[in-house]
Coordinates of C-alpha atoms in Angstrom, one line a residue:
Chain A
G711 CA 3.5 5.5 -8.4
Q712 CA 2.3 6.0 -4.9
N713 CA -1.3 7.0 -4.4
I714 CA -3.7 7.5 -1.6
D715 CA -7.4 8.2 -2.2
Q716 CA -10.0 9.5 0.1
P717 CA -13.2 11.5 -0.5
T718 CA -12.8 15.2 -0.8
E719 CA -15.7 16.2 1.5
M720 CA -18.4 14.5 3.6
T721 CA -21.3 15.9 5.5
A722 CA -22.9 14.3 8.6
T723 CA -25.3 15.2 11.4
E724 CA -24.4 15.8 15.0
G725 CA -24.8 12.7 17.0
A726 CA -24.6 10.4 14.0
I727 CA -21.9 8.1 12.8
V728 CA -19.6 8.7 9.8
Q729 CA -17.1 6.4 8.0
I730 CA -14.2 8.0 6.0
N731 CA -12.6 5.6 3.6
C732 CA -9.0 5.5 2.4
T733 CA -7.5 3.3 -0.3
Y734 CA -3.8 3.2 -1.0
Q735 CA -1.1 1.9 -3.4
T736 CA 2.4 2.4 -2.0
S737 CA 5.8 0.9 -2.4
G738 CA 5.9 -1.1 0.8
F739 CA 3.8 -0.6 3.8
N740 CA 4.8 0.0 7.4
G741 CA 1.6 1.4 8.9
L742 CA -1.3 3.7 8.2
F743 CA -2.1 6.8 10.2
W744 CA -5.1 8.9 10.5
Y745 CA -4.7 12.6 11.5
Q746 CA -7.2 15.3 12.3
Q747 CA -6.5 18.8 11.1
H748 CA -8.6 21.8 12.0
A749 CA -8.3 24.8 9.8
G750 CA -5.1 26.8 10.3
E751 CA -3.6 24.2 12.7
A752 CA -1.1 21.4 12.4
P753 CA -2.4 17.8 12.1
T754 CA -3.0 15.9 15.3
F755 CA -2.6 12.1 15.6
L756 CA -5.7 10.0 15.8
S757 CA -4.8 6.4 15.1
Y758 CA -2.2 4.0 13.8
N759 CA -2.8 0.6 12.2
V760 CA -0.1 -1.8 11.1
L761 CA -2.0 -5.1 11.4
D762 CA -5.3 -6.0 9.9
G763 CA -8.4 -5.3 12.0
L764 CA -10.1 -2.7 14.0
E765 CA -8.5 -0.4 16.5
E766 CA -10.9 1.4 18.8
K767 CA -10.1 4.5 20.7
G768 CA -13.1 6.2 22.4
R769 CA -15.5 7.6 19.8
F770 CA -12.9 7.0 17.0
S771 CA -12.1 3.6 15.4
S772 CA -9.8 2.8 12.6
F773 CA -9.8 -0.3 10.4
L774 CA -7.2 -1.8 8.1
S775 CA -7.1 -4.4 5.4
R776 CA -3.6 -4.7 4.0
S777 CA -4.6 -7.2 1.3
K778 CA -7.2 -4.7 0.0
G779 CA -5.1 -1.6 0.5
Y780 CA -8.0 -0.2 2.4
S781 CA -8.7 1.6 5.7
Y782 CA -11.5 3.5 7.2
L783 CA -11.9 5.9 10.1
L784 CA -15.2 5.6 12.0
L785 CA -16.4 8.5 14.1
K786 CA -19.3 7.9 16.4
E787 CA -21.5 10.3 18.4
L788 CA -20.4 13.2 16.2
Q789 CA -19.9 16.5 17.8
M790 CA -19.7 19.9 16.2
Q791 CA -16.0 20.2 17.0
D792 CA -15.4 17.1 14.9
S793 CA -15.7 19.3 11.9
A794 CA -12.2 19.2 10.4
S795 CA -10.1 17.6 7.7
Y796 CA -9.2 14.0 8.2
L797 CA -5.9 12.9 6.6
C798 CA -4.9 9.4 5.8
A799 CA -1.2 8.7 5.6
V800 CA 0.8 5.6 4.8
T801 CA 4.3 4.8 5.8
D802 CA 6.2 3.3 2.9
S803 CA 9.2 1.0 2.8
N804 CA 11.5 3.9 3.7
Y805 CA 9.3 4.9 6.6
Q806 CA 8.3 8.0 4.8
L807 CA 4.7 9.3 5.2
I808 CA 2.7 9.4 2.0
W809 CA -0.3 11.7 2.5
G810 CA -3.8 11.6 1.1
A811 CA -5.4 14.9 0.1
G812 CA -7.7 14.8 3.2
T813 CA -11.4 14.6 3.7
K814 CA -13.2 17.7 4.9
L815 CA -15.9 16.6 7.3
I816 CA -18.8 19.0 7.8
I817 CA -21.0 18.4 10.8
K818 CA -24.5 19.9 10.8
P819 CA -26.7 20.3 13.8
Chain B
G668 CA 3.1 12.2 23.4
A669 CA 6.2 13.9 22.1
V670 CA 6.2 17.6 21.7
V671 CA 7.5 19.6 18.8
S672 CA 7.6 23.4 18.9
Q673 CA 8.0 25.9 16.0
H674 CA 9.1 29.5 16.1
P675 CA 7.7 31.9 15.1
S676 CA 4.1 30.8 14.9
W677 CA 3.5 33.5 12.3
V678 CA 5.6 36.0 10.4
I679 CA 5.1 38.7 7.9
C680 CA 8.0 39.8 5.7
K681 CA 8.7 41.9 2.7
S682 CA 9.4 40.4 -0.7
G683 CA 13.1 39.8 -1.2
T684 CA 14.0 39.3 2.5
S685 CA 14.8 36.0 4.2
V686 CA 12.9 34.3 7.0
K687 CA 14.2 31.6 9.3
I688 CA 11.8 29.1 11.0
E689 CA 12.9 26.9 13.9
C690 CA 11.7 23.5 14.7
R691 CA 12.5 21.9 18.0
S692 CA 11.7 18.5 19.5
L693 CA 11.3 19.3 23.2
D694 CA 11.2 15.9 24.9
F695 CA 12.7 13.4 22.4
Q696 CA 15.5 13.1 20.0
A697 CA 14.5 13.4 16.4
T698 CA 17.0 11.7 14.1
T699 CA 14.9 12.7 11.2
M700 CA 12.9 15.9 10.7
F701 CA 10.5 16.7 7.9
W702 CA 9.4 20.1 6.5
Y703 CA 6.0 20.4 4.9
R704 CA 4.2 23.2 3.2
Q705 CA 0.4 23.5 3.1
F706 CA -1.5 25.9 0.9
P707 CA -5.1 26.8 1.8
K708 CA -7.5 23.9 1.3
Q709 CA -4.8 21.6 0.2
S710 CA -3.1 18.7 1.9
L711 CA 0.4 18.7 3.3
M712 CA 3.2 18.6 0.8
L713 CA 6.5 17.3 1.8
M714 CA 9.3 19.7 1.0
A715 CA 12.4 18.0 2.4
T716 CA 13.6 15.3 4.8
S717 CA 16.6 16.1 7.0
N718 CA 18.7 13.7 9.1
E719 CA 20.8 15.1 11.9
G720 CA 24.3 16.0 10.7
S721 CA 23.7 15.5 7.0
K722 CA 22.3 17.4 4.1
A723 CA 18.6 17.5 3.6
T724 CA 16.9 15.5 0.8
Y725 CA 14.5 17.7 -1.2
E726 CA 11.4 16.6 -2.9
Q727 CA 11.1 17.2 -6.7
G728 CA 10.2 20.8 -7.5
V729 CA 11.5 22.2 -4.2
E730 CA 14.5 24.6 -4.7
K731 CA 17.2 23.7 -2.3
D732 CA 19.0 27.0 -2.7
K733 CA 15.8 28.8 -1.8
F734 CA 14.7 26.7 1.1
L735 CA 17.8 26.1 3.2
I736 CA 17.5 23.4 5.8
N737 CA 19.9 22.8 8.6
H738 CA 19.6 20.0 11.1
A739 CA 22.5 20.7 13.4
S740 CA 21.3 18.7 16.4
L741 CA 18.9 15.9 17.3
T742 CA 16.5 18.5 18.7
L743 CA 16.7 21.4 16.2
S744 CA 16.1 21.9 12.6
T745 CA 15.8 25.2 10.8
L746 CA 14.2 26.2 7.5
T747 CA 15.3 29.5 5.9
V748 CA 13.2 30.9 3.1
T749 CA 15.6 33.0 1.1
S750 CA 14.6 35.9 -1.1
A751 CA 10.9 35.3 -0.2
H752 CA 8.2 36.1 -2.7
P753 CA 4.4 36.4 -2.2
E754 CA 4.0 32.9 -3.8
D755 CA 6.0 31.5 -0.8
S756 CA 3.2 32.6 1.5
S757 CA 2.0 29.4 3.1
F758 CA 1.7 27.4 6.2
Y759 CA 5.0 25.6 7.0
I760 CA 4.9 22.6 9.3
C761 CA 7.7 20.6 10.6
S762 CA 7.7 17.2 12.2
G763 CA 10.1 15.0 14.1
R764 CA 10.4 11.3 13.8
A765 CA 11.2 9.4 16.9
R766 CA 12.4 5.8 17.3
D767 CA 8.9 4.5 17.1
Y768 CA 8.6 5.9 13.6
E769 CA 5.7 8.1 14.4
Q770 CA 5.9 11.7 13.3
Y771 CA 5.1 14.4 15.8
F772 CA 4.1 17.7 14.3
G773 CA 4.9 21.2 15.3
P774 CA 2.1 23.8 15.5
G775 CA 3.1 25.3 12.2
T776 CA 4.3 28.7 11.0
R777 CA 2.2 30.9 8.9
L778 CA 4.3 33.0 6.5
T779 CA 2.9 36.0 4.7
V780 CA 5.2 37.7 2.2
T781 CA 4.0 41.2 1.2

């Protein structure tokens, strides 16, 4: 079956760094997405990885290792508004998105 | 980035009535549109995939006669919840897939059935 695992909840301090991990097992792989979702809102796109390595975009970076079925989202200089759920999603061989359950990130002052 | 709109953004209806939700891709052609449902504190759950001009493909456990999906054009898909019940109350989100295979999400529609 297809499976994506990520931690349910994480807590971090304002100004710090946090890494959210995602492991996946899917039928085929055509890219991995990270989305941010604030409560009551639709997901917003953060990053896309299809090749191994690190993609940096401002305070957010995303890493992919296809051989390990592993990705992480790194958030630096955390701000209170970064409190949200972070969803990992993998595009399978049919280009369909398979979603993780999301990681709720709580930022404390 | 590409923009997807949904209408209405929230709706309250009585049990037994039907509700139609529209999803429009405003600045790109979405050959494929997806409908998701999200219950509180849960992840997105794919309900169905629709390709323009053809019948939608429903995920297991989703009643196709209850959740009617129409994808009549490359920029419009509709989801009709028929004979709504309180357990259908949820956050419904659509997305459109463009040629680059990224999905662009609408803002969501919150449905409350009383």
